[in-house]
Tab-separated table of C-alpha atoms and ligand atoms in Angstrom:
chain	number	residue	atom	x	y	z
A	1	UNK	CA	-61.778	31.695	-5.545
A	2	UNK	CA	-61.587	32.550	-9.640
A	3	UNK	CA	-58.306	31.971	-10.865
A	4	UNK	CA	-56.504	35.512	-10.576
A	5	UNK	CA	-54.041	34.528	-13.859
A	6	UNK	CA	-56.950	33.370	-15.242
A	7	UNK	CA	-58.915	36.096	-14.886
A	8	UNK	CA	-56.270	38.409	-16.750
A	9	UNK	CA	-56.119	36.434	-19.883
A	10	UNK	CA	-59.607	36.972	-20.385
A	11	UNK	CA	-59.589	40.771	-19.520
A	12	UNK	CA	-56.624	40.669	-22.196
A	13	UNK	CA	-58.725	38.504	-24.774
A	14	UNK	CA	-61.810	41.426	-24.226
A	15	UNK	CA	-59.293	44.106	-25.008
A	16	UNK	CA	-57.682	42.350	-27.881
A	17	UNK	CA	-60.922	42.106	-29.683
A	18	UNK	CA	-60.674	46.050	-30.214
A	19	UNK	CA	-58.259	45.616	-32.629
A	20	UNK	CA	-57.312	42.870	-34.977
A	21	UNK	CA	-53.839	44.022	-35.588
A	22	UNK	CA	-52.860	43.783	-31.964
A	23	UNK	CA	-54.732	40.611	-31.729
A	24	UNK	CA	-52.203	38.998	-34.283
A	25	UNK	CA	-49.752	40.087	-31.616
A	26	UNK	CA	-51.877	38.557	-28.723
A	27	UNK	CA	-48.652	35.819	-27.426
A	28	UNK	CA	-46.097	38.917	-26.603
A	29	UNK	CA	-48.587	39.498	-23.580
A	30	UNK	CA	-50.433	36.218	-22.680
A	31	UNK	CA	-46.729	34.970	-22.094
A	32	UNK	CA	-43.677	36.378	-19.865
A	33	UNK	CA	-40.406	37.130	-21.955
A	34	UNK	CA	-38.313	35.389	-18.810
A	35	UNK	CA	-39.912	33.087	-15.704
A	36	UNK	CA	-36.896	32.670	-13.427
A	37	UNK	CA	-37.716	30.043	-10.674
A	38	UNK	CA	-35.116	29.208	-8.061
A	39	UNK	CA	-34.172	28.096	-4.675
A	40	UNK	CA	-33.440	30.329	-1.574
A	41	UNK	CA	-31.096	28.521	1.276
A	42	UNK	CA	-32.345	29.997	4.702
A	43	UNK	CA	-29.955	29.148	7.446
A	44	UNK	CA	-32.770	29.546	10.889
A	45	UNK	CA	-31.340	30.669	14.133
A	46	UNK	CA	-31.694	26.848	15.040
A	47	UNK	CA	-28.847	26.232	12.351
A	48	UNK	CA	-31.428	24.606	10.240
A	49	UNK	CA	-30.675	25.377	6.720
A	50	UNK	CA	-34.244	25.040	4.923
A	51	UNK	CA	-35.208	25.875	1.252
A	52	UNK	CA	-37.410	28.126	-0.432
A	53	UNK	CA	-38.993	28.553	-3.770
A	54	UNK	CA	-38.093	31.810	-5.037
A	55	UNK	CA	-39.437	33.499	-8.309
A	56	UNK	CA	-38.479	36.540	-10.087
A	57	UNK	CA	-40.949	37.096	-13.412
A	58	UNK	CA	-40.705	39.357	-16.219
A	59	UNK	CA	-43.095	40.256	-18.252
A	60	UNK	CA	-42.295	42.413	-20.637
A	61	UNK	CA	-39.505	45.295	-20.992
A	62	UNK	CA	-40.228	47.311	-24.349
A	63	UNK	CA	-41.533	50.442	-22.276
A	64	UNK	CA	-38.584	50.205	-20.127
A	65	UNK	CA	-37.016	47.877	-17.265
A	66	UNK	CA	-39.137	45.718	-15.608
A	67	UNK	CA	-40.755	47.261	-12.631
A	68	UNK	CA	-42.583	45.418	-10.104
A	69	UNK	CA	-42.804	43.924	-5.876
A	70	UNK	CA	-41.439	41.488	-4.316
A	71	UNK	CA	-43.522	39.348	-1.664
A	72	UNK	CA	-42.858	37.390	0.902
A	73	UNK	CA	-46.420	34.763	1.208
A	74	UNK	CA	-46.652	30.903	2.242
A	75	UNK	CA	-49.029	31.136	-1.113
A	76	UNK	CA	-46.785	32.652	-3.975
A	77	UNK	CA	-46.667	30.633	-6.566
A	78	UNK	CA	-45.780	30.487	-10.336
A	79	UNK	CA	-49.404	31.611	-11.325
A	80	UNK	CA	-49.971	34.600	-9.177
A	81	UNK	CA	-46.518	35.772	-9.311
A	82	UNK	CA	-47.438	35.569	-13.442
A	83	UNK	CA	-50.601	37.819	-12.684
A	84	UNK	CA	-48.834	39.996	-10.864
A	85	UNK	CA	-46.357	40.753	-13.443
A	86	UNK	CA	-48.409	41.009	-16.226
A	87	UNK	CA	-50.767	43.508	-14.403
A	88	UNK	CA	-47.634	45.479	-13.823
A	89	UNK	CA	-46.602	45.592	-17.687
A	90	UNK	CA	-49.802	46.981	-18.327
A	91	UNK	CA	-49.777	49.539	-15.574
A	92	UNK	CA	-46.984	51.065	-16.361
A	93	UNK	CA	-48.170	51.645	-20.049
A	94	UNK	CA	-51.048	53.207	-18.805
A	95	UNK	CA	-49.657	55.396	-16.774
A	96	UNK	CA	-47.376	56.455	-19.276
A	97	UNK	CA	-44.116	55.825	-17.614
A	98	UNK	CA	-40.933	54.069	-19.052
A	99	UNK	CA	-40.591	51.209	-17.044
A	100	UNK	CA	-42.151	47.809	-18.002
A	101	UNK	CA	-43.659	44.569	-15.775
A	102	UNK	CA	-42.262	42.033	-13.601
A	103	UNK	CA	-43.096	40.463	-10.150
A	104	UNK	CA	-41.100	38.982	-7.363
A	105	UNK	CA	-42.252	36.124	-4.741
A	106	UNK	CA	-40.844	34.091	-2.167
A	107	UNK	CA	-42.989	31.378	-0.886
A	108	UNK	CA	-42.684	31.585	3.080
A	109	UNK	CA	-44.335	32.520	6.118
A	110	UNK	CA	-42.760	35.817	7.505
A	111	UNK	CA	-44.590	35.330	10.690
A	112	UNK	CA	-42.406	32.320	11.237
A	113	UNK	CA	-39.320	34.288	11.063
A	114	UNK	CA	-37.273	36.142	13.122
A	115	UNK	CA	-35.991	39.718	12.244
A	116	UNK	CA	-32.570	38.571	11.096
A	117	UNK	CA	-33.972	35.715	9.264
A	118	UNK	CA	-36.100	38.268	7.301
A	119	UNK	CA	-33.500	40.095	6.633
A	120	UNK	CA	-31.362	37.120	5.206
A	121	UNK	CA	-34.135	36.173	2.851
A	122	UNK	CA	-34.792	39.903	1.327
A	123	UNK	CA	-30.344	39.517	1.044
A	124	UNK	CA	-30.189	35.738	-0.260
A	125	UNK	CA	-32.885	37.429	-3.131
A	126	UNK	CA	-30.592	39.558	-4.098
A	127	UNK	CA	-27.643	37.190	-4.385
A	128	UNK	CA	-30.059	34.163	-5.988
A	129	UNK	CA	-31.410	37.172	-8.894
A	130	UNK	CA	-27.982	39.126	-8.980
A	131	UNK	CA	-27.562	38.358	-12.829
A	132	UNK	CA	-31.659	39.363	-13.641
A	133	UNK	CA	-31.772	42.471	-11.492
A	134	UNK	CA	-30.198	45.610	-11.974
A	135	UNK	CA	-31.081	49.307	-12.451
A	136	UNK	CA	-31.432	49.275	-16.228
A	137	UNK	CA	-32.816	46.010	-16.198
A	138	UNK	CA	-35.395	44.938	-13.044
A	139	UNK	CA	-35.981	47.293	-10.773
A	140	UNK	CA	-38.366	45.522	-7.507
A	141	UNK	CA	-40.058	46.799	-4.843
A	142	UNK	CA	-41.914	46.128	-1.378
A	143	UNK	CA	-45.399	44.223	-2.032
A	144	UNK	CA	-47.008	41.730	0.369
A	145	UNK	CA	-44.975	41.224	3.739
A	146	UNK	CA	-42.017	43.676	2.292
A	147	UNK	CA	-41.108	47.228	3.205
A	148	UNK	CA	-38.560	49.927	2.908
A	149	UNK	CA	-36.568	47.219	5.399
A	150	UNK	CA	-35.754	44.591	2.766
A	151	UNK	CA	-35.505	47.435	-0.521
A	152	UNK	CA	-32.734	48.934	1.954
A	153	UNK	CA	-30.899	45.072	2.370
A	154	UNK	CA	-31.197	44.684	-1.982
A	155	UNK	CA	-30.056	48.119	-2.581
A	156	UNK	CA	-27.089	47.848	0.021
A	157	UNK	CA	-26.329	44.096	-1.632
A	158	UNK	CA	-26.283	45.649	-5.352
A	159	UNK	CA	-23.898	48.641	-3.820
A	160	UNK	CA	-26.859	50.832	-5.858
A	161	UNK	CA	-30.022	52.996	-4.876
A	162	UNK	CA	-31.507	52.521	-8.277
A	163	UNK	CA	-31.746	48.580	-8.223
A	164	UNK	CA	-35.065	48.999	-6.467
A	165	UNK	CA	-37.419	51.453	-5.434
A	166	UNK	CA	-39.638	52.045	-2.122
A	167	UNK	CA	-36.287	52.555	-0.023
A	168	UNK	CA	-36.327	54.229	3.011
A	169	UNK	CA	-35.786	58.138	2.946
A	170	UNK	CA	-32.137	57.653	4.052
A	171	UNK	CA	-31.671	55.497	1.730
A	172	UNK	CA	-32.389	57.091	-1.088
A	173	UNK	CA	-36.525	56.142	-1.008
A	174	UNK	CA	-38.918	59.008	-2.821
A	175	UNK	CA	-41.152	61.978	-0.541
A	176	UNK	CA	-44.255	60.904	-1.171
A	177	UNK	CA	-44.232	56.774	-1.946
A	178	UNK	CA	-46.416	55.791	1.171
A	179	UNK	CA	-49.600	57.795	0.131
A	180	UNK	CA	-48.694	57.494	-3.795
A	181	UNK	CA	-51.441	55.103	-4.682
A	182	UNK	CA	-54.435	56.319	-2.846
A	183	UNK	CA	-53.373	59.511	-4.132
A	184	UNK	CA	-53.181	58.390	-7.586
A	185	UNK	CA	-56.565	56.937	-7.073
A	186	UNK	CA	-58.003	60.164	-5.961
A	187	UNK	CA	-56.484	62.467	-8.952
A	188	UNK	CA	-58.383	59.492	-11.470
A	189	UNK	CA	-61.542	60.411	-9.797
A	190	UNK	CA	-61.077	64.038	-9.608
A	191	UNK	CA	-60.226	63.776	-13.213
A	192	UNK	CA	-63.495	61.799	-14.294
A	193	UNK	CA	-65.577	63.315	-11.862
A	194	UNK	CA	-68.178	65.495	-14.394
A	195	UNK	CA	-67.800	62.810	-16.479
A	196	UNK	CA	-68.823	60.359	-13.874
A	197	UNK	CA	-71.426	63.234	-12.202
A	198	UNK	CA	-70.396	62.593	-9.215
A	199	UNK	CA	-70.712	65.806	-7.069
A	200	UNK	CA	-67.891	66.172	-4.357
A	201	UNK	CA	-70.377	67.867	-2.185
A	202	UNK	CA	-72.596	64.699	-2.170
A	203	UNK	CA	-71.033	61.996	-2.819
A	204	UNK	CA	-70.263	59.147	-0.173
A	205	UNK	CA	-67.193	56.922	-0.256
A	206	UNK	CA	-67.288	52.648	1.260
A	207	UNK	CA	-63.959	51.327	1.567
A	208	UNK	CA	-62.766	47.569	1.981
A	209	UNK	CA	-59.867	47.318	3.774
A	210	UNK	CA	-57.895	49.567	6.322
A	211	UNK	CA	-54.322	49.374	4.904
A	212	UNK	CA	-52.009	51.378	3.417
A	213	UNK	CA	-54.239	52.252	-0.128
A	214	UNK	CA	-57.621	52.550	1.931
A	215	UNK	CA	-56.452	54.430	4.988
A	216	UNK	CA	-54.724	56.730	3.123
A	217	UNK	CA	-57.539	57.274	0.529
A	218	UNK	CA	-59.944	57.636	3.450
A	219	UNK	CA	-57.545	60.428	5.208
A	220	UNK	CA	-57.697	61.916	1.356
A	221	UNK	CA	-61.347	62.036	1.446
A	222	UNK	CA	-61.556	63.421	5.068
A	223	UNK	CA	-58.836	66.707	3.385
A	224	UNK	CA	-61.818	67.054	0.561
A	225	UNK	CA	-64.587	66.848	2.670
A	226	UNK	CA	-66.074	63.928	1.433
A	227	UNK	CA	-67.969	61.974	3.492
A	228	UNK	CA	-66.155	58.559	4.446
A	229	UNK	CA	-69.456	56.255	5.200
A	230	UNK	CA	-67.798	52.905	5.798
A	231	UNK	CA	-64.450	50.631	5.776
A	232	UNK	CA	-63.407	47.230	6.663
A	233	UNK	CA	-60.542	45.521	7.825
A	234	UNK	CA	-60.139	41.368	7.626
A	235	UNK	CA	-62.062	41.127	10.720
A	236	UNK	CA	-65.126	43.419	10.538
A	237	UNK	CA	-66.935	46.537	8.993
A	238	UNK	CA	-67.957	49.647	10.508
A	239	UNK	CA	-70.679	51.756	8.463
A	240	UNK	CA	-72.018	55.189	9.845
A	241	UNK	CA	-74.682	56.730	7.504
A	242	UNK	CA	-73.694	60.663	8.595
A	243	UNK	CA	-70.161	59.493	7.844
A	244	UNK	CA	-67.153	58.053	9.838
A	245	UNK	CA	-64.495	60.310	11.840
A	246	UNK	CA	-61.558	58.999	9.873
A	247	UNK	CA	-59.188	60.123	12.678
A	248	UNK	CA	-60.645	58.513	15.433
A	249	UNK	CA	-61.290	55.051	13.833
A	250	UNK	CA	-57.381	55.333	13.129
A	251	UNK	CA	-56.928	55.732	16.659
A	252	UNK	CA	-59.302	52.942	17.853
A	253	UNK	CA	-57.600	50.403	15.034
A	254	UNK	CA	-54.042	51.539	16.559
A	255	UNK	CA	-55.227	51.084	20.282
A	256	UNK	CA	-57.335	47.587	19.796
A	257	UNK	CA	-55.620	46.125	16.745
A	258	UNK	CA	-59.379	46.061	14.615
A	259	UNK	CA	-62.713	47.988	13.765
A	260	UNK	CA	-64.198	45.322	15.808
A	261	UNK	CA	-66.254	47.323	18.862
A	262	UNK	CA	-65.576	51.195	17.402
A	263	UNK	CA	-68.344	53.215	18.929
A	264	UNK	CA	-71.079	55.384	16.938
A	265	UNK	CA	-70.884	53.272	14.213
A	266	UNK	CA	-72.908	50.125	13.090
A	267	UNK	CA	-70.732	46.865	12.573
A	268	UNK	CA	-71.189	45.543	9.207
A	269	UNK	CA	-69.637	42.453	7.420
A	270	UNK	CA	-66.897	42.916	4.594
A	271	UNK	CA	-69.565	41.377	2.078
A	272	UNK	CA	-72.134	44.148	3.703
A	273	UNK	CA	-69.686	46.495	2.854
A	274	UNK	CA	-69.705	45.693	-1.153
A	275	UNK	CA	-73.094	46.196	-1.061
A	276	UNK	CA	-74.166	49.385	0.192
A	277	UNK	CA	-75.465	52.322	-1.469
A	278	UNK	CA	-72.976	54.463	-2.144
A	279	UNK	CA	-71.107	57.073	-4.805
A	280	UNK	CA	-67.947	55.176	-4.692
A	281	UNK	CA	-66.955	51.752	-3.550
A	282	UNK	CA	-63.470	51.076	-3.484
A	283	UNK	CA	-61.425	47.805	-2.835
A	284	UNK	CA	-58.446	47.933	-1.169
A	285	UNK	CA	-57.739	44.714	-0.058
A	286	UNK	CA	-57.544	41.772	-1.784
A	287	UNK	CA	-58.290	40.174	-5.456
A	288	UNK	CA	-61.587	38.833	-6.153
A	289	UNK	CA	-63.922	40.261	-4.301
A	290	UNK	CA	-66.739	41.365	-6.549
A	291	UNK	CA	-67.696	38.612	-8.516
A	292	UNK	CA	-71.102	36.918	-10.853
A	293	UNK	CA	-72.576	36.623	-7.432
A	294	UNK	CA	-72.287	39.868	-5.535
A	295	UNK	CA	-72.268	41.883	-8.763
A	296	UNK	CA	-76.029	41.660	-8.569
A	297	UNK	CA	-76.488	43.115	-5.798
A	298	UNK	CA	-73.870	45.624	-5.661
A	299	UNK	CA	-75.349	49.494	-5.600
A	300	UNK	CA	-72.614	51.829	-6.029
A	301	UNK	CA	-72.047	54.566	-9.320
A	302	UNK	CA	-68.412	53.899	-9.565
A	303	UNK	CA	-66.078	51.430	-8.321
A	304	UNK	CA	-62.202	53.149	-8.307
A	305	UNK	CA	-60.077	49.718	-7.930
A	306	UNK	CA	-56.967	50.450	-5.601
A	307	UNK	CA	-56.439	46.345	-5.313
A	308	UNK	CA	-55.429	44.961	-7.941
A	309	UNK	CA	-57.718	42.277	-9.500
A	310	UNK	CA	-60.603	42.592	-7.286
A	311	UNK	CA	-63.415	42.484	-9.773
A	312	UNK	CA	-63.856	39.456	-11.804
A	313	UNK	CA	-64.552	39.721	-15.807
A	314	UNK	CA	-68.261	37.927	-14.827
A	315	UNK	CA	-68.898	40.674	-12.305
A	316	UNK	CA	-67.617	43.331	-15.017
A	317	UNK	CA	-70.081	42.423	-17.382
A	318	UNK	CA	-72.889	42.536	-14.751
A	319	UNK	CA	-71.591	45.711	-13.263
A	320	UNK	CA	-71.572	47.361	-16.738
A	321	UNK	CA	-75.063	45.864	-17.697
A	322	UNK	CA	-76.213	48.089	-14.525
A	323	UNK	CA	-74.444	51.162	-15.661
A	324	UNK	CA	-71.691	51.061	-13.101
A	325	UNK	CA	-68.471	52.317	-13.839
A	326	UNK	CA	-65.349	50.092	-12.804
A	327	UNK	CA	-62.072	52.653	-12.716
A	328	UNK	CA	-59.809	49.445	-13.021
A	329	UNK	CA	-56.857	48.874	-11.383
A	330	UNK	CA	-54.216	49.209	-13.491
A	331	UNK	CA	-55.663	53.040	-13.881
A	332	UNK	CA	-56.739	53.546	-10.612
A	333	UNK	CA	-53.858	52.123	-8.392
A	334	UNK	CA	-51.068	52.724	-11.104
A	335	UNK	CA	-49.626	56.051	-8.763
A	336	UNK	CA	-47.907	53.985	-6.627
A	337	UNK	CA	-45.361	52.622	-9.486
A	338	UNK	CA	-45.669	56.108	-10.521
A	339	UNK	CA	-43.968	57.175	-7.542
A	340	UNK	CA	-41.429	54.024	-7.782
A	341	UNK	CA	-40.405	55.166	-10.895
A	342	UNK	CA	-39.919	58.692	-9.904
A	343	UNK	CA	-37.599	57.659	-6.836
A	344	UNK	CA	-35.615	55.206	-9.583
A	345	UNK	CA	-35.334	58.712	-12.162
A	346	UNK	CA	-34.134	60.600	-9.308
A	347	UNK	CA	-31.754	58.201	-7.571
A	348	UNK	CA	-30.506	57.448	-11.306
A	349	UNK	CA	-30.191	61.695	-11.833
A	350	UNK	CA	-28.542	62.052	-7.982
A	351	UNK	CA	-31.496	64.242	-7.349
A	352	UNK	CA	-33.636	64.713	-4.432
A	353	UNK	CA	-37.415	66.152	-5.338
A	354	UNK	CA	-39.549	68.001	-2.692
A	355	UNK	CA	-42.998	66.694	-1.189
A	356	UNK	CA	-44.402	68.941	-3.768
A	357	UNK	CA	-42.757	68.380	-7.278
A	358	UNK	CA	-43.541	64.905	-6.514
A	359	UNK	CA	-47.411	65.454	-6.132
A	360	UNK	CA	-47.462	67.650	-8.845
A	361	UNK	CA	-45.605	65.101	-11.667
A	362	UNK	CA	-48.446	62.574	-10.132
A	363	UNK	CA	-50.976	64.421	-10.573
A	364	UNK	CA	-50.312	65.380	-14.283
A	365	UNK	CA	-49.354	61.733	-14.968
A	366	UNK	CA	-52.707	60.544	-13.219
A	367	UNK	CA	-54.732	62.738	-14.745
A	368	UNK	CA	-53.142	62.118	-18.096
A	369	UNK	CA	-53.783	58.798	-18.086
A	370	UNK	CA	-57.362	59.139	-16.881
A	371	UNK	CA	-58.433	61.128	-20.091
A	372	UNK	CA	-56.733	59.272	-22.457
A	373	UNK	CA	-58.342	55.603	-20.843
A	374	UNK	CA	-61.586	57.793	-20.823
A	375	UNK	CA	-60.927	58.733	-24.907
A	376	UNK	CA	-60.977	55.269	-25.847
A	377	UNK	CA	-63.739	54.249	-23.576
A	378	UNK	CA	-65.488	56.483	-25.675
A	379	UNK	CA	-64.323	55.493	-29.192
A	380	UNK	CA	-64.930	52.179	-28.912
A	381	UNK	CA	-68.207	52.181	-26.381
A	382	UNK	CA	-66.655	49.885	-24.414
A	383	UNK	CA	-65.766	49.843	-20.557
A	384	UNK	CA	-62.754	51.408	-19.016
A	385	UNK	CA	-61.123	48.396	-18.278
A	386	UNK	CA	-61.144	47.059	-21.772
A	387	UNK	CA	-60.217	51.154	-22.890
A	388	UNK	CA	-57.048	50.805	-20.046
A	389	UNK	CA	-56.003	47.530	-21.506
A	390	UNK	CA	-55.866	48.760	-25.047
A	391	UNK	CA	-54.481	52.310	-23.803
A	392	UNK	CA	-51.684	49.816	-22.507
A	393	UNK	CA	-51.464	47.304	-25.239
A	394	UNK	CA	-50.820	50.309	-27.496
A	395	UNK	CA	-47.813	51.651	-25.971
A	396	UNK	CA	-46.349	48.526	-25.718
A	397	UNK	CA	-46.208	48.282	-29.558
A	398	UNK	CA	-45.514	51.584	-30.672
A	399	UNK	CA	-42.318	50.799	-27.977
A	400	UNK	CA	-41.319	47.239	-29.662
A	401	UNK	CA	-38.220	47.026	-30.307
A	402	UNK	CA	-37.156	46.741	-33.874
A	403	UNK	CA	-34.600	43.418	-34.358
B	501	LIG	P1	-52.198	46.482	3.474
B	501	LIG	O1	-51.698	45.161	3.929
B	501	LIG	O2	-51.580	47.718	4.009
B	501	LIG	O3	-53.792	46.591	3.779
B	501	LIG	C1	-54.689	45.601	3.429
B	501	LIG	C2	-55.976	45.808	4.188
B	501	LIG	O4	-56.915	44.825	3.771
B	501	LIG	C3	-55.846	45.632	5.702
B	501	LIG	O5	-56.650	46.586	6.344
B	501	LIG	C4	-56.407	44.247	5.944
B	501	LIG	O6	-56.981	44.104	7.253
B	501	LIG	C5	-57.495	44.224	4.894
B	501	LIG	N1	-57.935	42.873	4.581
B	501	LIG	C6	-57.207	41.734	4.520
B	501	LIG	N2	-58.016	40.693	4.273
B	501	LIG	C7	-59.258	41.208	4.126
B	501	LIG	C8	-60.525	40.645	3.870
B	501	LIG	N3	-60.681	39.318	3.711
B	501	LIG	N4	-61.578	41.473	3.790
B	501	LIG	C9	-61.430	42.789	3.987
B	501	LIG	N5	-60.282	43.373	4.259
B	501	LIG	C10	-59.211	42.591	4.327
B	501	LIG	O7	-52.126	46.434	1.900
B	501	LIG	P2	-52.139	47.656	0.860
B	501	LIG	O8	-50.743	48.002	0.540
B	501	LIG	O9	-53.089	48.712	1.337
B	501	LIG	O10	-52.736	46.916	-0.419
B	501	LIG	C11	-54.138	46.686	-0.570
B	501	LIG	C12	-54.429	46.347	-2.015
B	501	LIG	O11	-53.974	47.405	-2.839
B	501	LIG	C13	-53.724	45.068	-2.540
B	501	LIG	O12	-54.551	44.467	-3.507
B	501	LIG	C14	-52.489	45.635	-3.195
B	501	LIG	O13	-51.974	44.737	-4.190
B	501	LIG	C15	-53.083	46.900	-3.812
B	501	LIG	N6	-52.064	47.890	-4.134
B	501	LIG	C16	-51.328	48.499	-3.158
B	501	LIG	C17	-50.360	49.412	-3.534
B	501	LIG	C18	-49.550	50.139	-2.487
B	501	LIG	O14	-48.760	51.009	-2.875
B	501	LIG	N7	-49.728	49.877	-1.209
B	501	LIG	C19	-50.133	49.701	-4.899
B	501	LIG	C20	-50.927	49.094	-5.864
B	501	LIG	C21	-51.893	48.177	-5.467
């Protein structure tokens, strides 16, 4: 698999070539301002006390306190947790909110654990980055194999709501988190959707992976009556020409555990998927999926990127040799840190925001952000990703502090 770090220096070098003054500047992003690596003690049920490599990463803070998940993998390691933060820096630009980027990891198998050794990793976290973290300095969240559960055990260990965002309800988490990024995603396309000529009333939507971002976007499209025409878990794809009923292969997924089987649909593979003809494809599962060899053979108008890194910079060049537009991730996923930060702003105000200011400060930030990637793409006839990244890199320094 293309190496994901790897793979952001060069979408940073590609953006950096728009401008020479900010490529004089080019080491204040390929490097993080702190890497903190350390060790967590896990004491098992068995009385086993066993180590594990912990890292807490942070890019860079001149828009604001770091902002980024924490995950709990048997792969983290130095390199993706460096990806990770870096995308977030330049997601937050984008979307124009005053937070910066960092990126948490613990490498261990949650599978392996029971619920209160969970629970003692997300708190031993907290006590092993107590002097990095704080509300007006590093502000984490769920990612990979975390949830509301282990914001709620930081938050409670800090004695603060504000030290991290994606709480639970009760505990201070925002209305409106759990469907922020597919709805962030959908505002981008609504906002770029002449531009794009994409025609609500035609268009068909492909979706890999079933999760949080892709169910949620596919539920969107259902509300909008756009026709849903495939998605994909990790074990199979389901495709349905006339379109899918959304609801029901939620039910089937909930009863069986997978796509695998759901009737009055074709199955399809997850590389199937990528490929079909469609108005929008969207990835919503992991990084690297579209890469110098599907690219080729990929047949959709737009690609809106809820994962985050899943087109390679090969594949991008392909894609926009064959006049395919790629709505990148750190545009087209960026509402669920918009969300984050909103829950931070309100638990830092003691405020409590309805269902619906919350949708409609996303929506103006989404859209926003959508025109203003769209400007540049413009200006310098260049693709959105490269417009995003310099959208972002712009912020950034306009925000430097002054020593
Ligand atoms: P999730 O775990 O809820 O869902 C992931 C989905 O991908 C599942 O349906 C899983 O079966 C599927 N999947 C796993 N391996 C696959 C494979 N090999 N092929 C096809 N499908 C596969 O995760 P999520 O929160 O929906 O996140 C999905 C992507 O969106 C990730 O890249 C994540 O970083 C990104 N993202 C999520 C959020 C968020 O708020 N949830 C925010 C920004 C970016």
């Amino acid at each position: 698999m293309p190496n994901f770090y790897q793979n952001f220096l060069k979408q940073l070098d590609r953006a950096l070539v728009l401008d020479q003054d900010m490529q004089k500047q080019s080491d204040d992003f390929k490097t993080p301002q702190q890497i903190w690596e350390r060790t967590i003690l896990l004491k098992k049920d068995n009385g086993e006390t066993i180590e594990l490599p912990a890292f807490r990463i942070q890019h860079n803070n001149w828009c604001g306190p770091y902002k980024g998940g924490i995950r709990f993998h048997p792969d983290v390691n130095k390199d993706e947790v460096k990806a990770l933060a870096s995308l977030m820096s330049f997601k937050t630009a984008v979307a124009g909110i005053p937070m910066g980027g960092g990126k948490g990891g613990v490498a261990v198998d949650p599978k392996t654990l029971s619920v209160r050794e969970k629970d003692e990793v997300a708190r031993e976290y907290a006590r092993t980055f107590r002097d990095v973290l704080g509300p007006t300095k590093d502000v984490p969240a769920p990612d990979v194999n975390t949830t509301s559960r282990e914001m709620d055990i930081i938050a409670e260990e800090f004695g603060h709501p504000a030290v991290v965002t994606g709480k639970s309800i009760e505990h201070g988490g925002s209305l409106g988190r759990d469907t922020a990024t597919a709805q962030g995603g959908w505002y981008v396309l609504s906002a770029l959707k002449e531009k794009l000529f994409l025609d609500p009333e035609t268009f068909t939507v492909a979706i890999q992976g079933f999760g949080n971002a892709g169910a949620t976007f596919a539920d969107i499209c259902v509300r909008h009556e756009v026709r849903v025409v495939a998605v994909s878990d990790s074990k199979s794809g389901i495709y349905a020409e006339a379109g899918l009923d959304v609801a029901a292969v939620h039910a089937y997924k909930e009863s069986t555990g997978s796509l695998v089987g759901f009737p009055g649909a074709q199955q399809i593979t997850n590389a199937e998927l990528l490929e079909l003809e469609c108005g929008v494809l969207v990835p919503a599962a992991l990084e690297s999926q579209i890469t110098e060899e599907n690219a080729p053979r990929i047949k959709a108008k737009v690609i809106l990127e809820l994962a985050n890194g899943p087109t390679t910079v090969e594949a991008d060049d392909i894609l926009f040799g064959k006049g395919i537009v790629v709505i990148p991730d750190i545009l087209a996923n960026a509402g669920g840190v918009t969300v984050s930060y909103f829950e931070w702003d309100q638990n830092m105000k003691s405020e409590k925001w309805t269902a619906e200011q919350v949708d409609e400060k996303l929506k103006t930030h989404m859209e926003e952000a959508a025109r203003r990637v769209w400007a540049f793409k413009e200006q310098f006839k260049t693709d959105l990703r490269r417009a995003a990244f310099y959208v972002a890199l712009d912020r950034m320094i306009a925000s430097k502090p002054i020593h």
